[in-house]
Amino acid sequence: MSDVTRPGYLRLGVNIDHVATIRNARGNDHPDPVRAAKLAAEAGADGITAHLREDRRHIRDDDIARLMDEIGLPLNLEMAATPEMLAIALKHRPHACCIVPERREEVTTEGGLDAAGLHNHLKPIVDRLSDVGIRVSLFINADKRQLEAARSLGAPVVELHTGAYCDAVLEKQSAKRDGELARLVSAARDGAALGLEVHAGHGLTFDTVGPVAAIPELAELNIGHFLVGEAIFTGLAESIRIMREAMDVARATADDLRSRDVR
Ligand code: PXP
């Protein structure tokens, strides 16, 4: 069972998009992402994340309706800032909406939202979602200008894009890895100082999650592709359990080191 009320606890949001990717490869109902969400809840997920893309390449409209009806965890709906997605979010009223940039030709969400450049486009969307009590998050790169833009838009949450850091780890580029990690560390600090709740995600694996989980200002990680891929080998519950443990160990170790520093 999760320990979500403990101060300093790092929540794990499990993204189930790629269960739907596999289902859609054959056009029938198996494997069911809602069943995966229920299993993730039992395995220790604190929330479920799903991205309803404009092209419906994985999650479909009826998945969102069923996730809202059938899972006992908060749903974080990832969405592009479009009138269609705004109407869907207002209809279902998930716990949170994470606004992401979206391009049809991309394989995955490639970069952060330009919250600064798109202020006038985003402001009414953030306001409409907030007005009905949906917690709005903006998926941004680790950049102070974007954090300040999120604040001036009135979004209470930002999610930092960890893709560049994870790519650097995969490519074994240690200087780039350290630089990207340092950017995440200072963005998390700046975000918290601005009064924002700071999340992070994209591309995280057992190998990359530790240094990110150790960042004390982070409140939540959203992880999908790796957990679903790893589930092929170990089962979804086990992949989530190992990820949860890696997060907890990294955070406890970092807390311990910091408390020794203070003395
Ligand atoms: N956070 C956001 C905003 C995303 O768009 C995604 C990918 O859908 C994730 C987290 C999860 O990324 P991954 O599937 O690589 O773990």
mmCIF file of C-alpha atoms and ligand atoms in Angstrom:
data_model
loop_
_atom_site.group_PDB
_atom_site.id
_atom_site.type_symbol
_atom_site.label_atom_id
_atom_site.label_comp_id
_atom_site.label_asym_id
_atom_site.label_seq_id
_atom_site.Cartn_x
_atom_site.Cartn_y
_atom_site.Cartn_z
ATOM 1 C CA MET A 1 0.000 0.000 0.000
ATOM 2 C CA SER A 2 1.280 3.459 -0.801
ATOM 3 C CA ASP A 3 2.283 6.040 1.781
ATOM 4 C CA VAL A 4 0.932 9.019 -0.072
ATOM 5 C CA THR A 5 0.310 11.252 2.973
ATOM 6 C CA ARG A 6 3.870 10.975 4.348
ATOM 7 C CA PRO A 7 5.790 14.314 4.037
ATOM 8 C CA GLY A 8 8.467 14.065 1.369
ATOM 9 C CA TYR A 9 6.798 11.029 -0.222
ATOM 10 C CA LEU A 10 7.400 10.767 -3.968
ATOM 11 C CA ARG A 11 4.256 9.651 -5.795
ATOM 12 C CA LEU A 12 4.402 7.281 -8.740
ATOM 13 C CA GLY A 13 1.985 7.886 -11.600
ATOM 14 C CA VAL A 14 1.835 4.897 -13.925
ATOM 15 C CA ASN A 15 1.227 5.759 -17.571
ATOM 16 C CA ILE A 16 -0.741 2.975 -19.272
ATOM 17 C CA ASP A 17 -0.661 4.338 -22.855
ATOM 18 C CA HIS A 18 1.470 1.531 -24.210
ATOM 19 C CA VAL A 19 -0.837 -1.191 -22.953
ATOM 20 C CA ALA A 20 -3.279 0.437 -25.372
ATOM 21 C CA THR A 21 -0.583 0.547 -28.083
ATOM 22 C CA ILE A 22 -0.338 -3.252 -27.926
ATOM 23 C CA ARG A 23 -4.116 -3.644 -27.857
ATOM 24 C CA ASN A 24 -4.506 -1.402 -30.891
ATOM 25 C CA ALA A 25 -1.969 -3.427 -32.889
ATOM 26 C CA ARG A 26 -4.737 -6.018 -33.347
ATOM 27 C CA GLY A 27 -7.746 -3.733 -33.115
ATOM 28 C CA ASN A 28 -9.573 -5.720 -30.433
ATOM 29 C CA ASP A 29 -9.870 -5.344 -26.651
ATOM 30 C CA HIS A 30 -6.779 -7.143 -25.370
ATOM 31 C CA PRO A 31 -4.716 -6.144 -23.442
ATOM 32 C CA ASP A 32 -7.091 -3.778 -21.682
ATOM 33 C CA PRO A 33 -5.424 -0.592 -20.325
ATOM 34 C CA VAL A 34 -8.123 -0.274 -17.643
ATOM 35 C CA ARG A 35 -7.283 -3.729 -16.337
ATOM 36 C CA ALA A 36 -3.620 -2.632 -16.303
ATOM 37 C CA ALA A 37 -4.581 0.492 -14.348
ATOM 38 C CA LYS A 38 -6.370 -1.611 -11.725
ATOM 39 C CA LEU A 39 -3.358 -3.887 -11.440
ATOM 40 C CA ALA A 40 -1.062 -0.861 -11.168
ATOM 41 C CA ALA A 41 -3.218 0.421 -8.286
ATOM 42 C CA GLU A 42 -2.820 -2.895 -6.460
ATOM 43 C CA ALA A 43 0.933 -2.859 -7.153
ATOM 44 C CA GLY A 44 1.493 0.521 -5.488
ATOM 45 C CA ALA A 45 0.830 3.193 -8.119
ATOM 46 C CA ASP A 46 -0.429 6.437 -6.605
ATOM 47 C CA GLY A 47 -2.107 7.627 -9.789
ATOM 48 C CA ILE A 48 -2.788 6.658 -13.381
ATOM 49 C CA THR A 49 -1.713 8.740 -16.346
ATOM 50 C CA ALA A 50 -3.129 8.450 -19.850
ATOM 51 C CA HIS A 51 -2.504 10.581 -22.925
ATOM 52 C CA LEU A 52 -5.471 10.958 -25.241
ATOM 53 C CA ARG A 53 -3.732 11.938 -28.458
ATOM 54 C CA GLU A 54 -5.403 13.749 -31.289
ATOM 55 C CA ASP A 55 -4.789 10.715 -33.548
ATOM 56 C CA ARG A 56 -5.945 8.205 -30.831
ATOM 57 C CA ARG A 57 -2.880 6.081 -31.531
ATOM 58 C CA HIS A 58 -3.085 4.429 -28.101
ATOM 59 C CA ILE A 59 -5.645 5.625 -25.532
ATOM 60 C CA ARG A 60 -9.177 6.019 -26.937
ATOM 61 C CA ASP A 61 -12.101 8.096 -25.757
ATOM 62 C CA ASP A 62 -13.879 5.123 -24.180
ATOM 63 C CA ASP A 63 -10.712 4.281 -22.198
ATOM 64 C CA ILE A 64 -10.922 7.689 -20.521
ATOM 65 C CA ALA A 65 -14.585 7.142 -19.657
ATOM 66 C CA ARG A 66 -13.819 3.698 -18.209
ATOM 67 C CA LEU A 67 -10.731 4.918 -16.309
ATOM 68 C CA MET A 68 -12.894 7.596 -14.695
ATOM 69 C CA ASP A 69 -15.586 5.067 -13.766
ATOM 70 C CA GLU A 70 -13.566 2.031 -12.815
ATOM 71 C CA ILE A 71 -10.272 2.948 -11.176
ATOM 72 C CA GLY A 72 -9.941 4.027 -7.584
ATOM 73 C CA LEU A 73 -6.905 6.269 -8.201
ATOM 74 C CA PRO A 74 -6.601 9.883 -9.376
ATOM 75 C CA LEU A 75 -6.444 10.143 -13.173
ATOM 76 C CA ASN A 76 -3.933 12.482 -14.775
ATOM 77 C CA LEU A 77 -5.124 13.148 -18.334
ATOM 78 C CA GLU A 78 -2.344 14.252 -20.658
ATOM 79 C CA MET A 79 -3.726 16.428 -23.422
ATOM 80 C CA ALA A 80 -2.841 18.919 -26.114
ATOM 81 C CA ALA A 81 -4.109 22.461 -25.666
ATOM 82 C CA THR A 82 -6.933 22.160 -28.201
ATOM 83 C CA PRO A 83 -10.668 22.908 -28.023
ATOM 84 C CA GLU A 84 -11.454 19.215 -28.574
ATOM 85 C CA MET A 85 -9.312 18.079 -25.623
ATOM 86 C CA LEU A 86 -10.573 20.889 -23.414
ATOM 87 C CA ALA A 87 -14.164 19.742 -24.042
ATOM 88 C CA ILE A 88 -13.238 16.129 -23.221
ATOM 89 C CA ALA A 89 -11.480 17.166 -20.005
ATOM 90 C CA LEU A 90 -14.426 19.326 -18.937
ATOM 91 C CA LYS A 91 -16.797 16.426 -19.621
ATOM 92 C CA HIS A 92 -14.863 13.857 -17.579
ATOM 93 C CA ARG A 93 -13.263 16.110 -14.953
ATOM 94 C CA PRO A 94 -10.201 14.016 -14.129
ATOM 95 C CA HIS A 95 -8.191 14.828 -11.011
ATOM 96 C CA ALA A 96 -5.466 16.483 -13.127
ATOM 97 C CA CYS A 97 -4.743 17.519 -16.696
ATOM 98 C CA CYS A 98 -1.176 17.733 -17.899
ATOM 99 C CA ILE A 99 -0.948 19.953 -20.962
ATOM 100 C CA VAL A 100 1.646 18.668 -23.404
ATOM 101 C CA PRO A 101 2.841 19.821 -26.824
ATOM 102 C CA GLU A 102 1.688 17.444 -29.540
ATOM 103 C CA ARG A 103 2.724 16.933 -33.133
ATOM 104 C CA ARG A 104 1.119 14.195 -35.225
ATOM 105 C CA GLU A 105 4.397 13.056 -36.764
ATOM 106 C CA GLU A 106 6.287 12.628 -33.478
ATOM 107 C CA VAL A 107 6.884 9.155 -32.012
ATOM 108 C CA THR A 108 6.497 10.472 -28.463
ATOM 109 C CA THR A 109 6.279 13.862 -26.731
ATOM 110 C CA GLU A 110 9.596 15.234 -27.902
ATOM 111 C CA GLY A 111 10.029 18.421 -25.934
ATOM 112 C CA GLY A 112 8.364 20.611 -23.367
ATOM 113 C CA LEU A 113 5.515 23.008 -23.878
ATOM 114 C CA ASP A 114 6.447 26.602 -24.727
ATOM 115 C CA ALA A 115 4.435 27.994 -21.821
ATOM 116 C CA ALA A 116 6.120 31.376 -22.222
ATOM 117 C CA GLY A 117 5.513 31.786 -25.963
ATOM 118 C CA LEU A 118 1.973 30.376 -25.840
ATOM 119 C CA HIS A 119 0.715 32.373 -22.867
ATOM 120 C CA ASN A 120 -2.324 33.839 -24.640
ATOM 121 C CA HIS A 121 -3.341 30.479 -26.115
ATOM 122 C CA LEU A 122 -2.891 28.583 -22.852
ATOM 123 C CA LYS A 123 -4.375 31.080 -20.397
ATOM 124 C CA PRO A 124 -8.085 30.451 -21.165
ATOM 125 C CA ILE A 125 -7.510 26.684 -21.170
ATOM 126 C CA VAL A 126 -5.715 26.735 -17.811
ATOM 127 C CA ASP A 127 -8.485 28.950 -16.430
ATOM 128 C CA ARG A 128 -11.363 26.784 -17.699
ATOM 129 C CA LEU A 129 -9.806 23.608 -16.287
ATOM 130 C CA SER A 130 -8.966 25.273 -12.972
ATOM 131 C CA ASP A 131 -12.469 26.753 -12.689
ATOM 132 C CA VAL A 132 -13.975 23.265 -12.478
ATOM 133 C CA GLY A 133 -11.391 22.078 -9.957
ATOM 134 C CA ILE A 134 -9.017 20.181 -12.278
ATOM 135 C CA ARG A 135 -5.392 20.440 -11.175
ATOM 136 C CA VAL A 136 -3.486 21.784 -14.170
ATOM 137 C CA SER A 137 0.050 20.720 -14.898
ATOM 138 C CA LEU A 138 2.278 21.980 -17.717
ATOM 139 C CA PHE A 139 4.867 19.638 -19.230
ATOM 140 C CA ILE A 140 7.924 21.865 -19.696
ATOM 141 C CA ASN A 141 11.644 21.662 -20.177
ATOM 142 C CA ALA A 142 13.803 22.366 -17.125
ATOM 143 C CA ASP A 143 14.068 26.080 -17.841
ATOM 144 C CA LYS A 144 13.476 29.013 -15.484
ATOM 145 C CA ARG A 145 11.651 31.040 -18.118
ATOM 146 C CA GLN A 146 9.120 28.248 -18.564
ATOM 147 C CA LEU A 147 8.687 27.883 -14.803
ATOM 148 C CA GLU A 148 7.962 31.595 -14.488
ATOM 149 C CA ALA A 149 5.538 31.343 -17.401
ATOM 150 C CA ALA A 150 3.704 28.461 -15.677
ATOM 151 C CA ARG A 151 3.426 30.581 -12.566
ATOM 152 C CA SER A 152 2.084 33.558 -14.471
ATOM 153 C CA LEU A 153 -0.467 31.281 -16.189
ATOM 154 C CA GLY A 154 -1.721 30.219 -12.753
ATOM 155 C CA ALA A 155 -0.933 26.516 -13.249
ATOM 156 C CA PRO A 156 -0.284 24.958 -9.817
ATOM 157 C CA VAL A 157 1.874 22.120 -11.167
ATOM 158 C CA VAL A 158 4.693 21.652 -13.678
ATOM 159 C CA GLU A 159 6.124 18.395 -14.949
ATOM 160 C CA LEU A 160 9.781 18.558 -15.961
ATOM 161 C CA HIS A 161 10.721 16.666 -19.143
ATOM 162 C CA THR A 162 13.399 14.120 -18.196
ATOM 163 C CA GLY A 163 13.904 12.838 -21.765
ATOM 164 C CA ALA A 164 17.193 14.613 -22.477
ATOM 165 C CA TYR A 165 18.721 13.305 -19.226
ATOM 166 C CA CYS A 166 17.511 9.742 -19.931
ATOM 167 C CA ASP A 167 18.803 9.878 -23.531
ATOM 168 C CA ALA A 168 22.230 10.976 -22.275
ATOM 169 C CA VAL A 169 22.317 7.989 -19.891
ATOM 170 C CA LEU A 170 21.367 5.607 -22.720
ATOM 171 C CA GLU A 171 23.989 7.141 -25.001
ATOM 172 C CA LYS A 172 26.598 6.921 -22.194
ATOM 173 C CA GLN A 173 27.370 10.634 -22.537
ATOM 174 C CA SER A 174 28.396 11.415 -18.988
ATOM 175 C CA ALA A 175 29.013 15.156 -19.392
ATOM 176 C CA LYS A 176 25.618 15.627 -21.038
ATOM 177 C CA ARG A 177 23.988 13.410 -18.399
ATOM 178 C CA ASP A 178 25.453 15.481 -15.565
ATOM 179 C CA GLY A 179 24.469 18.737 -17.241
ATOM 180 C CA GLU A 180 20.882 17.591 -17.827
ATOM 181 C CA LEU A 181 20.594 16.300 -14.275
ATOM 182 C CA ALA A 182 21.912 19.616 -12.909
ATOM 183 C CA ARG A 183 19.253 21.417 -14.970
ATOM 184 C CA LEU A 184 16.540 19.210 -13.462
ATOM 185 C CA VAL A 185 17.875 19.789 -9.939
ATOM 186 C CA SER A 186 17.887 23.568 -10.281
ATOM 187 C CA ALA A 187 14.530 23.672 -12.091
ATOM 188 C CA ALA A 188 12.921 21.629 -9.314
ATOM 189 C CA ARG A 189 14.358 24.054 -6.756
ATOM 190 C CA ASP A 190 13.270 27.123 -8.745
ATOM 191 C CA GLY A 191 9.806 25.657 -9.319
ATOM 192 C CA ALA A 192 9.290 24.961 -5.637
ATOM 193 C CA ALA A 193 10.556 28.465 -4.775
ATOM 194 C CA LEU A 194 7.908 29.867 -7.132
ATOM 195 C CA GLY A 195 5.258 27.910 -5.209
ATOM 196 C CA LEU A 196 4.742 25.297 -7.934
ATOM 197 C CA GLU A 197 4.297 21.585 -7.262
ATOM 198 C CA VAL A 198 6.985 19.929 -9.370
ATOM 199 C CA HIS A 199 6.664 16.562 -11.126
ATOM 200 C CA ALA A 200 8.978 14.879 -13.626
ATOM 201 C CA GLY A 201 8.811 12.199 -16.256
ATOM 202 C CA HIS A 202 9.608 10.809 -19.686
ATOM 203 C CA GLY A 203 11.965 8.001 -20.535
ATOM 204 C CA LEU A 204 12.634 6.962 -16.910
ATOM 205 C CA THR A 205 13.913 3.420 -16.328
ATOM 206 C CA PHE A 206 15.355 1.434 -13.415
ATOM 207 C CA ASP A 207 18.768 2.817 -14.466
ATOM 208 C CA THR A 208 17.782 6.473 -14.698
ATOM 209 C CA VAL A 209 15.172 6.903 -11.966
ATOM 210 C CA GLY A 210 17.495 7.087 -8.917
ATOM 211 C CA PRO A 211 19.119 10.510 -9.403
ATOM 212 C CA VAL A 212 15.750 12.006 -10.382
ATOM 213 C CA ALA A 213 13.906 10.459 -7.423
ATOM 214 C CA ALA A 214 16.619 11.902 -5.164
ATOM 215 C CA ILE A 215 15.658 15.494 -6.067
ATOM 216 C CA PRO A 216 13.865 16.535 -2.869
ATOM 217 C CA GLU A 217 11.486 19.097 -4.400
ATOM 218 C CA LEU A 218 9.861 16.549 -6.711
ATOM 219 C CA ALA A 219 6.418 15.355 -5.609
ATOM 220 C CA GLU A 220 5.602 12.899 -8.411
ATOM 221 C CA LEU A 221 7.150 10.898 -11.237
ATOM 222 C CA ASN A 222 5.128 9.722 -14.238
ATOM 223 C CA ILE A 223 6.487 6.601 -15.872
ATOM 224 C CA GLY A 224 5.045 4.456 -18.633
ATOM 225 C CA HIS A 225 6.908 2.957 -21.563
ATOM 226 C CA PHE A 226 9.655 1.245 -19.575
ATOM 227 C CA LEU A 227 7.241 -0.233 -17.020
ATOM 228 C CA VAL A 228 5.024 -1.689 -19.737
ATOM 229 C CA GLY A 229 8.044 -2.999 -21.656
ATOM 230 C CA GLU A 230 9.538 -4.556 -18.545
ATOM 231 C CA ALA A 231 6.163 -6.143 -17.756
ATOM 232 C CA ILE A 232 6.766 -8.491 -20.701
ATOM 233 C CA PHE A 233 9.589 -10.052 -18.706
ATOM 234 C CA THR A 234 8.471 -9.738 -15.093
ATOM 235 C CA GLY A 235 4.780 -8.853 -15.119
ATOM 236 C CA LEU A 236 3.399 -5.357 -14.565
ATOM 237 C CA ALA A 237 3.038 -5.645 -10.787
ATOM 238 C CA GLU A 238 6.667 -6.653 -10.419
ATOM 239 C CA SER A 239 7.977 -3.920 -12.734
ATOM 240 C CA ILE A 240 6.021 -1.331 -10.717
ATOM 241 C CA ARG A 241 7.193 -2.815 -7.421
ATOM 242 C CA ILE A 242 10.868 -2.626 -8.463
ATOM 243 C CA MET A 243 10.432 0.950 -9.721
ATOM 244 C CA ARG A 244 8.690 1.943 -6.475
ATOM 245 C CA GLU A 245 11.532 0.447 -4.470
ATOM 246 C CA ALA A 246 14.192 2.187 -6.599
ATOM 247 C CA MET A 247 12.420 5.511 -6.010
ATOM 248 C CA ASP A 248 12.108 4.944 -2.263
ATOM 249 C CA VAL A 249 15.734 3.854 -1.846
ATOM 250 C CA ALA A 250 17.052 6.830 -3.854
ATOM 251 C CA ARG A 251 14.946 9.291 -1.886
ATOM 252 C CA ALA A 252 15.786 7.794 1.526
ATOM 253 C CA THR A 253 19.511 7.732 0.707
ATOM 254 C CA ALA A 254 19.456 11.358 -0.440
ATOM 255 C CA ASP A 255 17.479 12.425 2.658
ATOM 256 C CA ASP A 256 19.970 10.623 4.867
ATOM 257 C CA LEU A 257 22.972 12.282 3.154
ATOM 258 C CA ARG A 258 21.357 15.697 3.470
ATOM 259 C CA SER A 259 20.605 15.216 7.175
ATOM 260 C CA ARG A 260 24.269 14.268 7.810
ATOM 261 C CA ASP A 261 25.383 17.397 5.926
ATOM 262 C CA VAL A 262 23.278 19.605 8.149
ATOM 263 C CA ARG A 263 24.880 18.285 11.373
HETATM 264 N N1 PXP B 1 5.023 12.557 -18.690
HETATM 265 C C1 PXP B 1 4.527 13.063 -19.835
HETATM 266 C C2 PXP B 1 3.993 14.454 -19.810
HETATM 267 C C3 PXP B 1 4.484 12.288 -21.008
HETATM 268 O O1 PXP B 1 3.985 12.822 -22.136
HETATM 269 C C4 PXP B 1 4.932 10.961 -20.963
HETATM 270 C C5 PXP B 1 4.842 10.099 -22.185
HETATM 271 O O2 PXP B 1 3.507 9.930 -22.520
HETATM 272 C C6 PXP B 1 5.421 10.469 -19.752
HETATM 273 C C7 PXP B 1 5.488 11.294 -18.632
HETATM 274 C C8 PXP B 1 5.891 9.063 -19.597
HETATM 275 O O3 PXP B 1 6.985 8.825 -20.414
HETATM 276 P P1 PXP B 1 7.495 7.340 -20.608
HETATM 277 O O4 PXP B 1 6.372 6.590 -21.268
HETATM 278 O O5 PXP B 1 8.691 7.490 -21.470
HETATM 279 O O6 PXP B 1 7.803 6.789 -19.249
#
